[in-house]
N, CA, C and O atoms as a Tinker XYZ file with bonds, in Angstrom:
   380  protein
     1  N      0.845000   -1.174000    0.000000    73     2
     2  CA     0.000000    0.000000    0.000000    64     1     3
     3  C      0.896000    1.246000    0.000000    63     2     4     5
     4  O      1.727000    1.425000    0.890000    81     3
     5  N      0.716000    2.081000   -0.990000    73     3     6
     6  CA     1.512000    3.299000   -1.050000    64     5     7
     7  C      0.771000    4.433000   -0.353000    63     6     8     9
     8  O     -0.458000    4.506000   -0.355000    81     7
     9  N      1.556000    5.296000    0.231000    73     7    10
    10  CA     0.970000    6.456000    0.900000    64     9    11
    11  C      1.281000    7.685000    0.072000    63    10    12    13
    12  O      2.343000    7.802000   -0.539000    81    11
    13  N      0.334000    8.588000    0.068000    73    11    14
    14  CA     0.550000    9.830000   -0.656000    64    13    15
    15  C      1.348000   10.789000    0.200000    63    14    16    17
    16  O      1.195000   10.839000    1.421000    81    15
    17  N      2.203000   11.548000   -0.463000    73    15    18
    18  CA     3.016000   12.555000    0.217000    64    17    19
    19  C      2.121000   13.727000    0.578000    63    18    20    21
    20  O      1.347000   14.199000   -0.256000    81    19
    21  N      2.216000   14.195000    1.795000    73    19    22
    22  CA     1.402000   15.318000    2.259000    64    21    23
    23  C      2.173000   16.616000    2.013000    63    22    24    25
    24  O      2.956000   17.062000    2.852000    81    23
    25  N      1.935000   17.204000    0.851000    73    23    26
    26  CA     2.646000   18.421000    0.464000    64    25    27
    27  C      2.339000   19.586000    1.403000    63    26    28    29
    28  O      3.222000   20.384000    1.716000    81    27
    29  N      1.103000   19.681000    1.845000    73    27    30
    30  CA     0.730000   20.757000    2.761000    64    29    31
    31  C      1.490000   20.664000    4.079000    63    30    32    33
    32  O      2.000000   21.664000    4.584000    81    31
    33  N      1.560000   19.457000    4.630000    73    31    34
    34  CA     2.287000   19.262000    5.890000    64    33    35
    35  C      3.779000   19.556000    5.699000    63    34    36    37
    36  O      4.416000   20.159000    6.563000    81    35
    37  N      4.322000   19.127000    4.571000    73    35    38
    38  CA     5.742000   19.374000    4.293000    64    37    39
    39  C      6.021000   20.874000    4.170000    63    38    40    41
    40  O      7.026000   21.367000    4.682000    81    39
    41  N      5.135000   21.587000    3.496000    73    39    42
    42  CA     5.309000   23.035000    3.348000    64    41    43
    43  C      5.212000   23.735000    4.702000    63    42    44    45
    44  O      5.996000   24.637000    4.998000    81    43
    45  N      4.248000   23.318000    5.521000    73    43    46
    46  CA     4.109000   23.923000    6.851000    64    45    47
    47  C      5.346000   23.637000    7.702000    63    46    48    49
    48  O      5.850000   24.525000    8.391000    81    47
    49  N      5.831000   22.402000    7.653000    73    47    50
    50  CA     7.016000   22.040000    8.418000    64    49    51
    51  C      8.226000   22.845000    7.958000    63    50    52    53
    52  O      9.000000   23.329000    8.783000    81    51
    53  N      8.392000   22.988000    6.655000    73    51    54
    54  CA     9.512000   23.758000    6.123000    64    53    55
    55  C      9.439000   25.213000    6.581000    63    54    56    57
    56  O     10.456000   25.798000    6.952000    81    55
    57  N      8.249000   25.795000    6.556000    73    55    58
    58  CA     8.085000   27.187000    6.993000    64    57    59
    59  C      8.375000   27.323000    8.492000    63    58    60    61
    60  O      9.013000   28.286000    8.915000    81    59
    61  N      7.909000   26.365000    9.290000    73    59    62
    62  CA     8.168000   26.404000   10.732000    64    61    63
    63  C      9.660000   26.277000   11.020000    63    62    64    65
    64  O     10.189000   26.958000   11.899000    81    63
    65  N     10.325000   25.416000   10.288000    73    63    66
    66  CA    11.770000   25.262000   10.468000    64    65    67
    67  C     12.502000   26.538000   10.070000    63    66    68    69
    68  O     13.480000   26.921000   10.713000    81    67
    69  N     12.036000   27.190000    9.022000    73    67    70
    70  CA    12.626000   28.463000    8.606000    64    69    71
    71  C     12.452000   29.509000    9.709000    63    70    72    73
    72  O     13.379000   30.266000   10.002000    81    71
    73  N     11.279000   29.551000   10.311000    73    71    74
    74  CA    11.043000   30.485000   11.408000    64    73    75
    75  C     11.921000   30.149000   12.612000    63    74    76    77
    76  O     12.433000   31.048000   13.277000    81    75
    77  N     12.095000   28.857000   12.893000    73    75    78
    78  CA    12.958000   28.444000   13.998000    64    77    79
    79  C     14.395000   28.903000   13.763000    63    78    80    81
    80  O     15.039000   29.417000   14.677000    81    79
    81  N     14.893000   28.721000   12.556000    73    79    82
    82  CA    16.254000   29.162000   12.218000    64    81    83
    83  C     16.379000   30.672000   12.428000    63    82    84    85
    84  O     17.357000   31.141000   13.011000    81    83
    85  N     15.399000   31.423000   11.959000    73    83    86
    86  CA    15.438000   32.884000   12.106000    64    85    87
    87  C     15.407000   33.295000   13.581000    63    86    88    89
    88  O     16.123000   34.209000   13.989000    81    87
    89  N     14.580000   32.621000   14.371000    73    87    90
    90  CA    14.491000   32.961000   15.801000    64    89    91
    91  C     15.771000   32.596000   16.538000    63    90    92    93
    92  O     16.226000   33.347000   17.400000    81    91
    93  N     16.351000   31.461000   16.211000    73    91    94
    94  CA    17.625000   31.086000   16.837000    64    93    95
    95  C     18.728000   32.055000   16.438000    63    94    96    97
    96  O     19.550000   32.443000   17.268000    81    95
    97  N     18.745000   32.443000   15.177000    73    95    98
    98  CA    19.736000   33.410000   14.706000    64    97    99
    99  C     19.589000   34.735000   15.465000    63    98   100   101
   100  O     20.581000   35.324000   15.894000    81    99
   101  N     18.344000   35.197000   15.627000    73    99   102
   102  CA    18.089000   36.435000   16.362000    64   101   103
   103  C     18.507000   36.285000   17.827000    63   102   104   105
   104  O     19.102000   37.200000   18.397000    81   103
   105  N     18.203000   35.146000   18.435000    73   103   106
   106  CA    18.532000   34.923000   19.835000    64   105   107
   107  C     20.048000   34.909000   20.044000    63   106   108   109
   108  O     20.545000   35.466000   21.024000    81   107
   109  N     20.772000   34.285000   19.141000    73   107   110
   110  CA    22.237000   34.279000   19.214000    64   109   111
   111  C     22.766000   35.706000   19.115000    63   110   112   113
   112  O     23.644000   36.106000   19.880000    81   111
   113  N     22.228000   36.468000   18.170000    73   111   114
   114  CA    22.634000   37.873000   18.005000    64   113   115
   115  C     22.310000   38.676000   19.270000    63   114   116   117
   116  O     23.138000   39.458000   19.736000    81   115
   117  N     21.111000   38.485000   19.824000    73   115   118
   118  CA    20.699000   39.216000   21.023000    64   117   119
   119  C     21.637000   38.933000   22.192000    63   118   120   121
   120  O     22.064000   39.858000   22.883000    81   119
   121  N     21.959000   37.669000   22.417000    73   119   122
   122  CA    22.864000   37.312000   23.512000    64   121   123
   123  C     24.245000   37.945000   23.310000    63   122   124   125
   124  O     24.859000   38.430000   24.260000    81   123
   125  N     24.716000   37.933000   22.086000    73   123   126
   126  CA    26.018000   38.533000   21.791000    64   125   127
   127  C     25.996000   40.033000   22.060000    63   126   128   129
   128  O     26.919000   40.575000   22.667000    81   127
   129  N     24.942000   40.696000   21.607000    73   127   130
   130  CA    24.808000   42.138000   21.799000    64   129   131
   131  C     24.701000   42.480000   23.279000    63   130   132   133
   132  O     25.340000   43.421000   23.750000    81   131
   133  N     23.898000   41.721000   24.008000    73   131   134
   134  CA    23.755000   41.983000   25.441000    64   133   135
   135  C     25.077000   41.766000   26.173000    63   134   136   137
   136  O     25.447000   42.566000   27.032000    81   135
   137  N     25.781000   40.708000   25.846000    73   135   138
   138  CA    27.070000   40.427000   26.474000    64   137   139
   139  C     28.041000   41.577000   26.223000    63   138   140   141
   140  O     28.729000   42.034000   27.135000    81   139
   141  N     28.087000   42.039000   24.967000    73   139   142
   142  CA    28.996000   43.134000   24.626000    64   141   143
   143  C     28.635000   44.417000   25.356000    63   142   144   145
   144  O     29.519000   45.137000   25.819000    81   143
   145  N     27.347000   44.709000   25.464000    73   143   146
   146  CA    26.959000   45.957000   26.126000    64   145   147
   147  C     27.158000   45.890000   27.637000    63   146   148   149
   148  O     27.469000   46.903000   28.262000    81   147
   149  N     26.986000   44.731000   28.221000    73   147   150
   150  CA    27.138000   44.597000   29.669000    64   149   151
   151  C     28.586000   44.426000   30.112000    63   150   152   153
   152  O     28.994000   44.951000   31.148000    81   151
   153  N     29.348000   43.696000   29.328000    73   151   154
   154  CA    30.695000   43.337000   29.777000    64   153   155
   155  C     31.812000   44.022000   29.012000    63   154   156   157
   156  O     32.942000   44.090000   29.497000    81   155
   157  N     31.518000   44.520000   27.845000    73   155   158
   158  CA    32.573000   45.126000   27.034000    64   157   159
   159  C     33.522000   44.082000   26.492000    63   158   160   161
   160  O     33.132000   42.942000   26.242000    81   159
   161  N     34.755000   44.470000   26.315000    73   159   162
   162  CA    35.760000   43.560000   25.752000    64   161   163
   163  C     36.203000   42.557000   26.811000    63   162   164   165
   164  O     35.930000   42.756000   27.995000    81   163
   165  N     36.877000   41.488000   26.410000    73   163   166
   166  CA    37.362000   40.501000   27.379000    64   165   167
   167  C     38.312000   41.099000   28.421000    63   166   168   169
   168  O     38.500000   40.520000   29.491000    81   167
   169  N     38.904000   42.241000   28.119000    73   167   170
   170  CA    39.858000   42.855000   29.039000    64   169   171
   171  C     39.295000   44.119000   29.694000    63   170   172   173
   172  O     40.048000   44.961000   30.183000    81   171
   173  N     37.961000   44.245000   29.700000    73   171   174
   174  CA    37.368000   45.451000   30.279000    64   173   175
   175  C     37.471000   45.426000   31.797000    63   174   176   177
   176  O     37.732000   44.390000   32.409000    81   175
   177  N     37.259000   46.585000   32.377000    73   175   178
   178  CA    37.293000   46.707000   33.835000    64   177   179
   179  C     35.972000   46.291000   34.473000    63   178   180   181
   180  O     35.876000   46.220000   35.698000    81   179
   181  N     34.959000   46.018000   33.664000    73   179   182
   182  CA    33.651000   45.654000   34.213000    64   181   183
   183  C     33.711000   44.389000   35.059000    63   182   184   185
   184  O     33.083000   44.299000   36.114000    81   183
   185  N     34.477000   43.416000   34.578000    73   183   186
   186  CA    34.487000   42.126000   35.267000    64   185   187
   187  C     35.698000   41.357000   34.775000    63   186   188   189
   188  O     35.827000   41.096000   33.579000    81   187
   189  N     36.575000   40.995000   35.680000    73   187   190
   190  CA    37.773000   40.253000   35.310000    64   189   191
   191  C     37.986000   39.122000   36.310000    63   190   192   193
   192  O     37.338000   39.067000   37.356000    81   191
   193  N     38.896000   38.232000   35.974000    73   191   194
   194  CA    39.261000   37.170000   36.892000    64   193   195
   195  C     38.642000   35.835000   36.547000    63   194   196   197
   196  O     38.117000   35.632000   35.452000    81   195
   197  N     38.716000   34.925000   37.511000    73   195   198
   198  CA    38.278000   33.543000   37.299000    64   197   199
   199  C     36.784000   33.449000   36.990000    63   198   200   201
   200  O     36.378000   32.662000   36.135000    81   199
   201  N     35.973000   34.237000   37.673000    73   199   202
   202  CA    34.526000   34.179000   37.421000    64   201   203
   203  C     34.195000   34.669000   36.016000    63   202   204   205
   204  O     33.282000   34.150000   35.375000    81   203
   205  N     34.928000   35.658000   35.541000    73   203   206
   206  CA    34.733000   36.135000   34.161000    64   205   207
   207  C     35.105000   35.032000   33.186000    63   206   208   209
   208  O     34.399000   34.797000   32.205000    81   207
   209  N     36.218000   34.353000   33.458000    73   207   210
   210  CA    36.639000   33.251000   32.599000    64   209   211
   211  C     35.619000   32.123000   32.573000    63   210   212   213
   212  O     35.350000   31.557000   31.513000    81   211
   213  N     35.053000   31.792000   33.719000    73   211   214
   214  CA    34.027000   30.754000   33.783000    64   213   215
   215  C     32.783000   31.175000   33.003000    63   214   216   217
   216  O     32.189000   30.382000   32.272000    81   215
   217  N     32.406000   32.440000   33.178000    73   215   218
   218  CA    31.253000   32.947000   32.445000    64   217   219
   219  C     31.492000   32.863000   30.940000    63   218   220   221
   220  O     30.631000   32.402000   30.192000    81   219
   221  N     32.665000   33.311000   30.503000    73   219   222
   222  CA    32.975000   33.314000   29.067000    64   221   223
   223  C     32.972000   31.899000   28.503000    63   222   224   225
   224  O     32.487000   31.675000   27.394000    81   223
   225  N     33.513000   30.941000   29.261000    73   223   226
   226  CA    33.514000   29.545000   28.810000    64   225   227
   227  C     32.093000   29.010000   28.674000    63   226   228   229
   228  O     31.758000   28.366000   27.680000    81   227
   229  N     31.263000   29.278000   29.676000    73   227   230
   230  CA    29.875000   28.812000   29.643000    64   229   231
   231  C     29.086000   29.520000   28.543000    63   230   232   233
   232  O     28.285000   28.896000   27.847000    81   231
   233  N     29.314000   30.815000   28.390000    73   231   234
   234  CA    28.653000   31.585000   27.338000    64   233   235
   235  C     29.004000   31.003000   25.959000    63   234   236   237
   236  O     28.125000   30.804000   25.121000    81   235
   237  N     30.288000   30.737000   25.739000    73   235   238
   238  CA    30.725000   30.175000   24.454000    64   237   239
   239  C     30.102000   28.795000   24.225000    63   238   240   241
   240  O     29.712000   28.469000   23.103000    81   239
   241  N     30.008000   27.988000   25.281000    73   239   242
   242  CA    29.398000   26.661000   25.163000    64   241   243
   243  C     27.921000   26.784000   24.786000    63   242   244   245
   244  O     27.428000   26.063000   23.918000    81   243
   245  N     27.233000   27.695000   25.443000    73   243   246
   246  CA    25.813000   27.892000   25.151000    64   245   247
   247  C     25.599000   28.426000   23.732000    63   246   248   249
   248  O     24.702000   27.969000   23.024000    81   247
   249  N     26.415000   29.383000   23.322000    73   247   250
   250  CA    26.283000   29.930000   21.967000    64   249   251
   251  C     26.526000   28.841000   20.925000    63   250   252   253
   252  O     25.836000   28.783000   19.907000    81   251
   253  N     27.505000   27.984000   21.182000    73   251   254
   254  CA    27.779000   26.878000   20.263000    64   253   255
   255  C     26.592000   25.913000   20.213000    63   254   256   257
   256  O     26.263000   25.387000   19.150000    81   255
   257  N     25.956000   25.682000   21.353000    73   255   258
   258  CA    24.780000   24.801000   21.388000    64   257   259
   259  C     23.633000   25.405000   20.577000    63   258   260   261
   260  O     22.968000   24.695000   19.823000    81   259
   261  N     23.400000   26.705000   20.724000    73   259   262
   262  CA    22.353000   27.363000   19.936000    64   261   263
   263  C     22.684000   27.317000   18.441000    63   262   264   265
   264  O     21.799000   27.091000   17.616000    81   263
   265  N     23.938000   27.527000   18.099000    73   263   266
   266  CA    24.352000   27.442000   16.693000    64   265   267
   267  C     24.147000   26.027000   16.171000    63   266   268   269
   268  O     23.749000   25.843000   15.020000    81   267
   269  N     24.416000   25.026000   17.003000    73   267   270
   270  CA    24.185000   23.635000   16.606000    64   269   271
   271  C     22.712000   23.355000   16.358000    63   270   272   273
   272  O     22.364000   22.652000   15.409000    81   271
   273  N     21.850000   23.895000   17.198000    73   271   274
   274  CA    20.402000   23.744000   16.990000    64   273   275
   275  C     19.976000   24.402000   15.683000    63   274   276   277
   276  O     19.174000   23.849000   14.929000    81   275
   277  N     20.516000   25.578000   15.426000    73   275   278
   278  CA    20.185000   26.293000   14.186000    64   277   279
   279  C     20.636000   25.476000   12.969000    63   278   280   281
   280  O     19.894000   25.357000   11.994000    81   279
   281  N     21.837000   24.920000   13.024000    73   279   282
   282  CA    22.341000   24.097000   11.922000    64   281   283
   283  C     21.490000   22.835000   11.734000    63   282   284   285
   284  O     21.223000   22.421000   10.606000    81   283
   285  N     21.070000   22.233000   12.844000    73   283   286
   286  CA    20.229000   21.034000   12.761000    64   285   287
   287  C     18.876000   21.365000   12.129000    63   286   288   289
   288  O     18.363000   20.590000   11.321000    81   287
   289  N     18.299000   22.505000   12.490000    73   287   290
   290  CA    17.020000   22.914000   11.906000    64   289   291
   291  C     17.177000   23.189000   10.412000    63   290   292   293
   292  O     16.312000   22.824000    9.615000    81   291
   293  N     18.281000   23.834000   10.035000    73   291   294
   294  CA    18.544000   24.080000    8.606000    64   293   295
   295  C     18.694000   22.765000    7.840000    63   294   296   297
   296  O     18.170000   22.615000    6.735000    81   295
   297  N     19.402000   21.832000    8.429000    73   295   298
   298  CA    19.618000   20.534000    7.796000    64   297   299
   299  C     18.290000   19.793000    7.621000    63   298   300   301
   300  O     18.021000   19.226000    6.562000    81   299
   301  N     17.473000   19.803000    8.660000    73   299   302
   302  CA    16.169000   19.145000    8.580000    64   301   303
   303  C     15.290000   19.814000    7.536000    63   302   304   305
   304  O     14.583000   19.138000    6.788000    81   303
   305  N     15.333000   21.134000    7.482000    73   303   306
   306  CA    14.550000   21.854000    6.481000    64   305   307
   307  C     15.006000   21.469000    5.068000    63   306   308   309
   308  O     14.180000   21.278000    4.176000    81   307
   309  N     16.302000   21.358000    4.876000    73   307   310
   310  CA    16.826000   20.969000    3.558000    64   309   311
   311  C     16.362000   19.565000    3.190000    63   310   312   313
   312  O     16.032000   19.300000    2.034000    81   311
   313  N     16.338000   18.662000    4.179000    73   311   314
   314  CA    15.883000   17.288000    3.906000    64   313   315
   315  C     14.390000   17.258000    3.579000    63   314   316   317
   316  O     13.964000   16.519000    2.691000    81   315
   317  N     13.594000   18.058000    4.293000    73   315   318
   318  CA    12.160000   18.139000    3.996000    64   317   319
   319  C     11.959000   18.696000    2.593000    63   318   320   321
   320  O     11.163000   18.162000    1.821000    81   319
   321  N     12.677000   19.765000    2.259000    73   319   322
   322  CA    12.546000   20.369000    0.929000    64   321   323
   323  C     12.977000   19.408000   -0.167000    63   322   324   325
   324  O     12.358000   19.358000   -1.229000    81   323
   325  N     14.034000   18.644000    0.084000    73   323   326
   326  CA    14.508000   17.660000   -0.892000    64   325   327
   327  C     13.474000   16.550000   -1.085000    63   326   328   329
   328  O     13.211000   16.132000   -2.212000    81   327
   329  N     12.896000   16.081000    0.006000    73   327   330
   330  CA    11.868000   15.042000   -0.087000    64   329   331
   331  C     10.646000   15.552000   -0.831000    63   330   332   333
   332  O     10.020000   14.816000   -1.594000    81   331
   333  N     10.309000   16.812000   -0.606000    73   331   334
   334  CA     9.161000   17.410000   -1.290000    64   333   335
   335  C      9.417000   17.507000   -2.788000    63   334   336   337
   336  O      8.546000   17.195000   -3.600000    81   335
   337  N     10.618000   17.942000   -3.141000    73   335   338
   338  CA    10.972000   18.017000   -4.570000    64   337   339
   339  C     10.933000   16.636000   -5.210000    63   338   340   341
   340  O     10.445000   16.483000   -6.330000    81   339
   341  N     11.437000   15.643000   -4.515000    73   339   342
   342  CA    11.422000   14.272000   -5.043000    64   341   343
   343  C      9.985000   13.767000   -5.199000    63   342   344   345
   344  O      9.663000   13.110000   -6.189000    81   343
   345  N      9.127000   14.070000   -4.233000    73   343   346
   346  CA     7.733000   13.643000   -4.313000    64   345   347
   347  C      7.021000   14.340000   -5.469000    63   346   348   349
   348  O      6.205000   13.735000   -6.163000    81   347
   349  N      7.339000   15.620000   -5.666000    73   347   350
   350  CA     6.739000   16.342000   -6.805000    64   349   351
   351  C      7.188000   15.726000   -8.133000    63   350   352   353
   352  O      6.387000   15.573000   -9.056000    81   351
   353  N      8.463000   15.376000   -8.220000    73   351   354
   354  CA     8.970000   14.759000   -9.440000    64   353   355
   355  C      8.333000   13.398000   -9.669000    63   354   356   357
   356  O      7.979000   13.057000  -10.797000    81   355
   357  N      8.186000   12.613000   -8.591000    73   355   358
   358  CA     7.537000   11.304000   -8.713000    64   357   359
   359  C      6.084000   11.455000   -9.154000    63   358   360   361
   360  O      5.588000   10.697000   -9.987000    81   359
   361  N      5.421000   12.442000   -8.581000    73   359   362
   362  CA     4.023000   12.688000   -8.928000    64   361   363
   363  C      3.889000   13.085000  -10.396000    63   362   364   365
   364  O      2.976000   12.653000  -11.100000    81   363
   365  N      4.831000   13.924000  -10.833000    73   363   366
   366  CA     4.811000   14.386000  -12.231000    64   365   367
   367  C      5.091000   13.227000  -13.187000    63   366   368   369
   368  O      4.462000   13.123000  -14.240000    81   367
   369  N      6.037000   12.352000  -12.821000    73   367   370
   370  CA     6.376000   11.206000  -13.660000    64   369   371
   371  C      5.274000   10.170000  -13.680000    63   370   372   373
   372  O      5.149000    9.416000  -14.645000    81   371
   373  N      4.471000   10.121000  -12.626000    73   371   374
   374  CA     3.380000    9.151000  -12.550000    64   373   375
   375  C      2.157000    9.547000  -13.320000    63   374   376   377
   376  O      1.266000    8.727000  -13.538000    81   375
   377  N      2.096000   10.781000  -13.733000    73   375   378
   378  CA     0.897000   11.271000  -14.464000    64   377   379
   379  C      0.939000   10.915000  -15.916000    63   378   380
   380  O      0.017000   11.249000  -16.660000    81   379
């Protein structure tokens, strides 16, 4: 039994993934901007020492995790779009 490809669901999923990528990108930018405005450069007088180093390490780890989520969402969106294109081609060839 063959199942029909749900183009509407695929399009909605692709759009949601696109929105997720945009929101993650904005969130990464926001965190970077806030960090820069609050702390200044790594050598600023605002905050120095071991606690600053721990914060910077954790901040970098978190930013990398958000970037990884963004990359995963982009990858999934590309796979959904590729599957949709393949289904459209199959549908066209079957007619």
